[in-house]
Amino acid sequence: AESLHSSIGLLGISAGSLVLAVHFYSSPRAAPLIPSTALGVLLLILSSLLAYAGIRRSLRNASLFLSLCLTISAFWCGYGLVFILGGQGVLNDTGDFRNALVPGLVTFTLALLIIAVVGFLCREVILAMVASAVSLASAHEVAMHYSTAFGSSAVACNYMIVCLVGGYFALGRILYFLTKEKITLPGTDLAKKKTHEQIQSTSGSVNHFAITGLILNMLSASVFSCRLLGVTGKLFIGQVPWLWTAGIFQIGICILSYRAMDVLMAMFFGFTSILKFAGGYCLLYPIWQPEEPSFPTPFLVVFSILFAVLALFLTLKSPVDGLYLLFYVAYCIALACRPKGFFEGGPQGVDVAIFVASASMALIHLYNVRASAKIPTGKAAVKALLARSSFLKLREGADLHAPYLGYSKYADAEVLGYACSVLASFAITMTGDPQAPLATVVIPWVVVAGGILKLLGGSVAFARGKTLESSAFILYAVMWIIWGLTRYGGLYGTTRSFHAAVGIIAFMLFNGFIVFCTLFLNIAWFLYSLTFFLITISFLLDAVHALPAGYDIAATLIFGLVSFYCFLSALLSSIFEGSCLPMGRPIVQLSGVGGGMTKCLHLPARKASSVKRIADILKNGGTCGIPTDTVYVLVAACNRPDAVEKAHQSKRQAQDRPMSLWISSLKQLEPAKHLFTPVLWDFMEAAWPSPISLVVPRGEWVDFLGMKDSAKYVGTPQSIAIRIPDCSVTTHLIDLVGPIVVTSANPTGEADTTHHNQVYAKLGDKVDAVLCDGPSPENIASTVVDCTKIDSGNIGFFRVGLIPKSQV
């Protein structure tokens, strides 16, 4: 699969290069061979293919290939959109096409040159040749726009080099497969690199997506830097594709950084994506007004504070990365000081510094990922310094990103959700002019920060088992998006709508339910959801045209400060051990609520170490919830009567539904084989392993399993239900522990549990651990067959479950 994704990526680059080579060879003609709009659409399709190939390959190992694919994907996405604008007649004025293309071409010329240099240094020759050829093509295209001495043929030649390299790679892979790995062209054997890359990827927690995020920061900075340095003549709609491409890709990088368990860099890329969307939004101003838009100063001051806090915490992980974030602190301050923001010389000067710093950081990160000798970034020094501190201890180890419930592939995004609440609330302190609502830049801050990124945080929270928090984030995100577009998008002008008020009241009812639920969560969340009521009241009063002067500012300040406290508390908890700023205890304590939060372990079933840990708990007299071939069950070791009694009591087991016995193999019953009739033994051999429980007569064979005093809790005085599950995890656990006593993982009378989250909800404070495997493979329990009269040729059914009667 890895070889396939690499092949798809390089062949996609070759296909795009061939299309561009044809375009530039035919560009001197009066009518280009490929129309601009068609060329743009083709580049967008290939951009999507490259993004897929790079991300899919990166999930297994670290590679320069990831950076190359995602960088060229972003390049061709923005490039294609500019060609589409040109084909649709948007770029009509003289020099528009050049002003639109050059910022992106300059950025990717340098970015691909960095990738090429690192590729040659690390002996990734094919990838380095591809990167250097595309870099040279972009450089020649920039020169072509400024001097007639440079023709388009040089650009086409560079793209043809990429096609030849890609063709060589494709030929190598085809020969490799056709000859069954006997013929391998130099540089095309991916198997030799695999072991080294996997060792590098598991040697530490490294965010390989950060390199592409840094390159995207170069892209947005280049748009405004080129205007300040006179490289482009103006800022206009033609440069929006580069800014919004960078914003969209950076949201993707934010998500992938959470996948890489890098909370701080994920939050940083989320913040910078907001700036990119805002920059693109500002360049669209000629569509609705003649003058340049103004910026809300309070918001930018708060944004700079959030960047400063993030820089401080990132310095504890990597001082170089923390210093880099200070450029964005300066950027937000520069934007706050100039009323026209992105259009002023001060912020554009900081953009030049960001461009240079981002290029340097991309080089450092890329080289350190690939090379054995690292460029020092100060990580070891800070770690050694904090090791001497008795007050602050960095959180480290395997449980650093352990989810609240079950297994999650993502780190916690709750910190980003709180930060977005701070940003959105302070953005609407600028009331704006009802006659010209778009004259102030508010929509990007409210919609992107309060809406899109909060939706992201809510989705990740849901994946990590935080159902209430995720519901609140998603509800608030929808509210910010709808109200931001309605109030600051001029959708209802100076009139006020009764229908808008009804919609807001509906939101308030939902939020009332969330406030009630947070009584059982903690004090901070209760205040967070309660103060959002103040925001919704502000929206409601504005909708009916009855908003008192200053109320909306007071409401947003209160909600913003509460959100800022939650942001700091969550950030401190994710970095340091202990709770420096506690979220507080639940206001209302109920029996069984939150019981699994502190005591009950949650371990991923896919790890052998987790199964071993569950086995140790069972051997020591614990009870656990585990996945099976049907639904989740509650188990205890047969040779621990105390554990069996505990399981019996915790489930409130009914007398008419006795506990059953599970083994992993009939070999465990071999010593007692003579105590079973031949017909029954043959039937057990034929039936197992499967979701069939056989109720057999109780006898002396029970003593061979070492049940001792546990026997009184299992089965009835006359019979016992026994089974071998058709689940490798369960049977492996029984091999480690021995025979186990089993009952369904739910209080008697309730529905079967089909997800580990349900085990927590029903028995979280009564079990010692849960082995988490997500949804059950089936929603139906096992079939229970009465074999007590099998010798006379009769069987019965106590329960018809997953296996039908006919199959039994």
PDB file of N, CA and C in Angstrom, residues 723-786:
ATOM      1  N   ARG A 723     -18.783 -21.577  26.772  1.00  0.00           N
ATOM      2  CA  ARG A 723     -18.583 -21.145  25.378  1.00  0.00           C
ATOM      3  C   ARG A 723     -17.117 -20.891  25.112  1.00  0.00           C
ATOM      4  N   ILE A 724     -16.709 -21.059  23.846  1.00  0.00           N
ATOM      5  CA  ILE A 724     -15.416 -20.590  23.345  1.00  0.00           C
ATOM      6  C   ILE A 724     -15.720 -19.474  22.352  1.00  0.00           C
ATOM      7  N   PRO A 725     -15.394 -18.223  22.673  1.00  0.00           N
ATOM      8  CA  PRO A 725     -15.742 -17.109  21.773  1.00  0.00           C
ATOM      9  C   PRO A 725     -14.913 -17.128  20.491  1.00  0.00           C
ATOM     10  N   ASP A 726     -15.495 -16.639  19.438  1.00  0.00           N
ATOM     11  CA  ASP A 726     -14.812 -16.550  18.143  1.00  0.00           C
ATOM     12  C   ASP A 726     -14.188 -15.159  17.991  1.00  0.00           C
ATOM     13  N   CYS A 727     -13.300 -14.830  18.940  1.00  0.00           N
ATOM     14  CA  CYS A 727     -12.658 -13.503  18.975  1.00  0.00           C
ATOM     15  C   CYS A 727     -11.225 -13.695  19.454  1.00  0.00           C
ATOM     16  N   SER A 728     -10.254 -13.305  18.640  1.00  0.00           N
ATOM     17  CA  SER A 728      -8.846 -13.557  18.969  1.00  0.00           C
ATOM     18  C   SER A 728      -8.409 -12.811  20.228  1.00  0.00           C
ATOM     19  N   VAL A 729      -8.919 -11.586  20.429  1.00  0.00           N
ATOM     20  CA  VAL A 729      -8.551 -10.815  21.619  1.00  0.00           C
ATOM     21  C   VAL A 729      -9.043 -11.527  22.885  1.00  0.00           C
ATOM     22  N   THR A 730     -10.287 -11.983  22.848  1.00  0.00           N
ATOM     23  CA  THR A 730     -10.876 -12.636  24.023  1.00  0.00           C
ATOM     24  C   THR A 730     -10.179 -13.959  24.331  1.00  0.00           C
ATOM     25  N   THR A 731      -9.948 -14.770  23.297  1.00  0.00           N
ATOM     26  CA  THR A 731      -9.303 -16.064  23.538  1.00  0.00           C
ATOM     27  C   THR A 731      -7.858 -15.894  24.005  1.00  0.00           C
ATOM     28  N   HIS A 732      -7.172 -14.879  23.469  1.00  0.00           N
ATOM     29  CA  HIS A 732      -5.808 -14.616  23.939  1.00  0.00           C
ATOM     30  C   HIS A 732      -5.817 -14.220  25.417  1.00  0.00           C
ATOM     31  N   LEU A 733      -6.799 -13.426  25.808  1.00  0.00           N
ATOM     32  CA  LEU A 733      -6.927 -13.024  27.213  1.00  0.00           C
ATOM     33  C   LEU A 733      -7.176 -14.250  28.102  1.00  0.00           C
ATOM     34  N   ILE A 734      -8.028 -15.174  27.642  1.00  0.00           N
ATOM     35  CA  ILE A 734      -8.309 -16.381  28.432  1.00  0.00           C
ATOM     36  C   ILE A 734      -7.066 -17.266  28.515  1.00  0.00           C
ATOM     37  N   ASP A 735      -6.271 -17.292  27.442  1.00  0.00           N
ATOM     38  CA  ASP A 735      -5.010 -18.038  27.488  1.00  0.00           C
ATOM     39  C   ASP A 735      -4.099 -17.508  28.591  1.00  0.00           C
ATOM     40  N   LEU A 736      -4.113 -16.180  28.790  1.00  0.00           N
ATOM     41  CA  LEU A 736      -3.249 -15.566  29.795  1.00  0.00           C
ATOM     42  C   LEU A 736      -3.793 -15.750  31.211  1.00  0.00           C
ATOM     43  N   VAL A 737      -5.116 -15.736  31.353  1.00  0.00           N
ATOM     44  CA  VAL A 737      -5.741 -15.725  32.679  1.00  0.00           C
ATOM     45  C   VAL A 737      -6.201 -17.102  33.108  1.00  0.00           C
ATOM     46  N   GLY A 738      -6.666 -17.894  32.144  1.00  0.00           N
ATOM     47  CA  GLY A 738      -7.367 -19.123  32.449  1.00  0.00           C
ATOM     48  C   GLY A 738      -8.860 -18.921  32.233  1.00  0.00           C
ATOM     49  N   PRO A 739      -9.694 -19.943  32.480  1.00  0.00           N
ATOM     50  CA  PRO A 739     -11.147 -19.806  32.290  1.00  0.00           C
ATOM     51  C   PRO A 739     -11.700 -18.597  33.050  1.00  0.00           C
ATOM     52  N   ILE A 740     -12.688 -17.936  32.431  1.00  0.00           N
ATOM     53  CA  ILE A 740     -13.259 -16.727  33.026  1.00  0.00           C
ATOM     54  C   ILE A 740     -14.763 -16.875  33.191  1.00  0.00           C
ATOM     55  N   VAL A 741     -15.282 -16.169  34.173  1.00  0.00           N
ATOM     56  CA  VAL A 741     -16.724 -16.084  34.394  1.00  0.00           C
ATOM     57  C   VAL A 741     -17.230 -14.842  33.679  1.00  0.00           C
ATOM     58  N   VAL A 742     -18.342 -14.987  32.980  1.00  0.00           N
ATOM     59  CA  VAL A 742     -18.797 -13.930  32.067  1.00  0.00           C
ATOM     60  C   VAL A 742     -20.262 -13.611  32.309  1.00  0.00           C
ATOM     61  N   THR A 743     -20.569 -12.312  32.181  1.00  0.00           N
ATOM     62  CA  THR A 743     -21.956 -11.863  32.145  1.00  0.00           C
ATOM     63  C   THR A 743     -22.008 -10.611  31.281  1.00  0.00           C
ATOM     64  N   SER A 744     -23.176 -10.254  30.816  1.00  0.00           N
ATOM     65  CA  SER A 744     -23.284  -9.083  29.939  1.00  0.00           C
ATOM     66  C   SER A 744     -22.923  -7.810  30.707  1.00  0.00           C
ATOM     67  N   ALA A 745     -22.330  -6.847  29.994  1.00  0.00           N
ATOM     68  CA  ALA A 745     -21.813  -5.629  30.640  1.00  0.00           C
ATOM     69  C   ALA A 745     -22.896  -4.571  30.756  1.00  0.00           C
ATOM     70  N   ASN A 746     -23.961  -4.934  31.448  1.00  0.00           N
ATOM     71  CA  ASN A 746     -25.048  -3.979  31.688  1.00  0.00           C
ATOM     72  C   ASN A 746     -25.864  -4.463  32.883  1.00  0.00           C
ATOM     73  N   PRO A 747     -26.444  -3.552  33.655  1.00  0.00           N
ATOM     74  CA  PRO A 747     -27.320  -3.975  34.747  1.00  0.00           C
ATOM     75  C   PRO A 747     -28.462  -4.841  34.231  1.00  0.00           C
ATOM     76  N   THR A 748     -28.878  -5.803  35.015  1.00  0.00           N
ATOM     77  CA  THR A 748     -29.922  -6.740  34.603  1.00  0.00           C
ATOM     78  C   THR A 748     -31.187  -5.986  34.178  1.00  0.00           C
ATOM     79  N   GLY A 749     -31.691  -6.379  33.022  1.00  0.00           N
ATOM     80  CA  GLY A 749     -32.918  -5.769  32.519  1.00  0.00           C
ATOM     81  C   GLY A 749     -32.678  -4.688  31.491  1.00  0.00           C
ATOM     82  N   GLU A 750     -31.432  -4.210  31.368  1.00  0.00           N
ATOM     83  CA  GLU A 750     -31.128  -3.168  30.388  1.00  0.00           C
ATOM     84  C   GLU A 750     -30.599  -3.796  29.105  1.00  0.00           C
ATOM     85  N   ALA A 751     -30.538  -2.981  28.030  1.00  0.00           N
ATOM     86  CA  ALA A 751     -30.096  -3.467  26.725  1.00  0.00           C
ATOM     87  C   ALA A 751     -28.610  -3.820  26.755  1.00  0.00           C
ATOM     88  N   ASP A 752     -28.204  -4.713  25.855  1.00  0.00           N
ATOM     89  CA  ASP A 752     -26.795  -5.092  25.756  1.00  0.00           C
ATOM     90  C   ASP A 752     -25.936  -3.900  25.363  1.00  0.00           C
ATOM     91  N   THR A 753     -24.676  -3.910  25.813  1.00  0.00           N
ATOM     92  CA  THR A 753     -23.754  -2.820  25.501  1.00  0.00           C
ATOM     93  C   THR A 753     -22.993  -3.162  24.227  1.00  0.00           C
ATOM     94  N   THR A 754     -23.025  -2.248  23.261  1.00  0.00           N
ATOM     95  CA  THR A 754     -22.402  -2.495  21.958  1.00  0.00           C
ATOM     96  C   THR A 754     -21.258  -1.528  21.667  1.00  0.00           C
ATOM     97  N   HIS A 755     -20.795  -0.808  22.697  1.00  0.00           N
ATOM     98  CA  HIS A 755     -19.660   0.107  22.529  1.00  0.00           C
ATOM     99  C   HIS A 755     -19.009   0.288  23.898  1.00  0.00           C
ATOM    100  N   HIS A 756     -17.686   0.478  23.902  1.00  0.00           N
ATOM    101  CA  HIS A 756     -17.023   0.628  25.193  1.00  0.00           C
ATOM    102  C   HIS A 756     -17.504   1.872  25.950  1.00  0.00           C
ATOM    103  N   ASN A 757     -17.975   2.891  25.233  1.00  0.00           N
ATOM    104  CA  ASN A 757     -18.516   4.074  25.915  1.00  0.00           C
ATOM    105  C   ASN A 757     -19.728   3.718  26.773  1.00  0.00           C
ATOM    106  N   GLN A 758     -20.534   2.753  26.283  1.00  0.00           N
ATOM    107  CA  GLN A 758     -21.710   2.339  27.044  1.00  0.00           C
ATOM    108  C   GLN A 758     -21.312   1.577  28.306  1.00  0.00           C
ATOM    109  N   VAL A 759     -20.199   0.840  28.230  1.00  0.00           N
ATOM    110  CA  VAL A 759     -19.713   0.144  29.419  1.00  0.00           C
ATOM    111  C   VAL A 759     -19.366   1.163  30.498  1.00  0.00           C
ATOM    112  N   TYR A 760     -18.700   2.263  30.088  1.00  0.00           N
ATOM    113  CA  TYR A 760     -18.373   3.334  31.042  1.00  0.00           C
ATOM    114  C   TYR A 760     -19.634   3.933  31.635  1.00  0.00           C
ATOM    115  N   ALA A 761     -20.602   4.189  30.759  1.00  0.00           N
ATOM    116  CA  ALA A 761     -21.816   4.865  31.225  1.00  0.00           C
ATOM    117  C   ALA A 761     -22.582   4.005  32.227  1.00  0.00           C
ATOM    118  N   LYS A 762     -22.581   2.674  32.025  1.00  0.00           N
ATOM    119  CA  LYS A 762     -23.405   1.796  32.856  1.00  0.00           C
ATOM    120  C   LYS A 762     -22.649   1.223  34.053  1.00  0.00           C
ATOM    121  N   LEU A 763     -21.354   0.921  33.848  1.00  0.00           N
ATOM    122  CA  LEU A 763     -20.606   0.245  34.910  1.00  0.00           C
ATOM    123  C   LEU A 763     -19.257   0.893  35.173  1.00  0.00           C
ATOM    124  N   GLY A 764     -19.086   2.150  34.748  1.00  0.00           N
ATOM    125  CA  GLY A 764     -17.777   2.795  34.825  1.00  0.00           C
ATOM    126  C   GLY A 764     -17.196   2.887  36.218  1.00  0.00           C
ATOM    127  N   ASP A 765     -18.039   3.008  37.228  1.00  0.00           N
ATOM    128  CA  ASP A 765     -17.539   3.129  38.600  1.00  0.00           C
ATOM    129  C   ASP A 765     -17.539   1.791  39.337  1.00  0.00           C
ATOM    130  N   LYS A 766     -17.837   0.700  38.617  1.00  0.00           N
ATOM    131  CA  LYS A 766     -17.918  -0.617  39.261  1.00  0.00           C
ATOM    132  C   LYS A 766     -16.911  -1.615  38.711  1.00  0.00           C
ATOM    133  N   VAL A 767     -16.223  -1.270  37.636  1.00  0.00           N
ATOM    134  CA  VAL A 767     -15.224  -2.176  37.061  1.00  0.00           C
ATOM    135  C   VAL A 767     -13.844  -1.537  37.186  1.00  0.00           C
ATOM    136  N   ASP A 768     -12.807  -2.355  37.062  1.00  0.00           N
ATOM    137  CA  ASP A 768     -11.439  -1.859  37.219  1.00  0.00           C
ATOM    138  C   ASP A 768     -10.825  -1.381  35.906  1.00  0.00           C
ATOM    139  N   ALA A 769     -11.311  -1.903  34.791  1.00  0.00           N
ATOM    140  CA  ALA A 769     -10.760  -1.497  33.493  1.00  0.00           C
ATOM    141  C   ALA A 769     -11.716  -1.912  32.392  1.00  0.00           C
ATOM    142  N   VAL A 770     -11.579  -1.236  31.249  1.00  0.00           N
ATOM    143  CA  VAL A 770     -12.343  -1.590  30.049  1.00  0.00           C
ATOM    144  C   VAL A 770     -11.374  -1.707  28.889  1.00  0.00           C
ATOM    145  N   LEU A 771     -11.451  -2.813  28.173  1.00  0.00           N
ATOM    146  CA  LEU A 771     -10.657  -3.011  26.970  1.00  0.00           C
ATOM    147  C   LEU A 771     -11.463  -2.457  25.801  1.00  0.00           C
ATOM    148  N   CYS A 772     -10.982  -1.384  25.195  1.00  0.00           N
ATOM    149  CA  CYS A 772     -11.784  -0.604  24.245  1.00  0.00           C
ATOM    150  C   CYS A 772     -11.514  -1.026  22.806  1.00  0.00           C
ATOM    151  N   ASP A 773     -12.582  -1.345  22.095  1.00  0.00           N
ATOM    152  CA  ASP A 773     -12.452  -1.737  20.687  1.00  0.00           C
ATOM    153  C   ASP A 773     -13.529  -1.101  19.828  1.00  0.00           C
ATOM    154  N   GLY A 774     -14.082   0.024  20.294  1.00  0.00           N
ATOM    155  CA  GLY A 774     -15.085   0.713  19.494  1.00  0.00           C
ATOM    156  C   GLY A 774     -16.406  -0.038  19.437  1.00  0.00           C
ATOM    157  N   PRO A 775     -17.143   0.101  18.326  1.00  0.00           N
ATOM    158  CA  PRO A 775     -18.443  -0.566  18.205  1.00  0.00           C
ATOM    159  C   PRO A 775     -18.277  -2.083  18.154  1.00  0.00           C
ATOM    160  N   SER A 776     -19.250  -2.807  18.696  1.00  0.00           N
ATOM    161  CA  SER A 776     -19.240  -4.270  18.639  1.00  0.00           C
ATOM    162  C   SER A 776     -19.443  -4.723  17.198  1.00  0.00           C
ATOM    163  N   PRO A 777     -18.869  -5.875  16.826  1.00  0.00           N
ATOM    164  CA  PRO A 777     -19.098  -6.384  15.471  1.00  0.00           C
ATOM    165  C   PRO A 777     -20.552  -6.770  15.228  1.00  0.00           C
ATOM    166  N   GLU A 778     -21.262  -7.081  16.326  1.00  0.00           N
ATOM    167  CA  GLU A 778     -22.676  -7.444  16.217  1.00  0.00           C
ATOM    168  C   GLU A 778     -23.471  -6.725  17.309  1.00  0.00           C
ATOM    169  N   ASN A 779     -24.758  -6.557  17.074  1.00  0.00           N
ATOM    170  CA  ASN A 779     -25.639  -5.936  18.069  1.00  0.00           C
ATOM    171  C   ASN A 779     -26.504  -6.963  18.793  1.00  0.00           C
ATOM    172  N   ILE A 780     -26.254  -8.250  18.521  1.00  0.00           N
ATOM    173  CA  ILE A 780     -27.068  -9.325  19.088  1.00  0.00           C
ATOM    174  C   ILE A 780     -26.174 -10.235  19.913  1.00  0.00           C
ATOM    175  N   ALA A 781     -26.690 -10.721  21.020  1.00  0.00           N
ATOM    176  CA  ALA A 781     -25.914 -11.602  21.889  1.00  0.00           C
ATOM    177  C   ALA A 781     -25.848 -13.012  21.292  1.00  0.00           C
ATOM    178  N   SER A 782     -25.169 -13.897  22.000  1.00  0.00           N
ATOM    179  CA  SER A 782     -24.974 -15.267  21.504  1.00  0.00           C
ATOM    180  C   SER A 782     -26.268 -16.083  21.624  1.00  0.00           C
ATOM    181  N   THR A 783     -26.296 -17.157  20.849  1.00  0.00           N
ATOM    182  CA  THR A 783     -27.403 -18.116  20.943  1.00  0.00           C
ATOM    183  C   THR A 783     -27.114 -19.098  22.085  1.00  0.00           C
ATOM    184  N   VAL A 784     -28.085 -19.337  22.960  1.00  0.00           N
ATOM    185  CA  VAL A 784     -27.902 -20.226  24.115  1.00  0.00           C
ATOM    186  C   VAL A 784     -28.685 -21.521  23.861  1.00  0.00           C
ATOM    187  N   VAL A 785     -27.945 -22.630  23.772  1.00  0.00           N
ATOM    188  CA  VAL A 785     -28.527 -23.920  23.414  1.00  0.00           C
ATOM    189  C   VAL A 785     -28.554 -24.833  24.646  1.00  0.00           C
ATOM    190  N   ASP A 786     -29.695 -25.479  24.889  1.00  0.00           N
ATOM    191  CA  ASP A 786     -29.854 -26.420  26.009  1.00  0.00           C
ATOM    192  C   ASP A 786     -29.376 -27.808  25.559  1.00  0.00           C
TER     193      ASP A 786
END
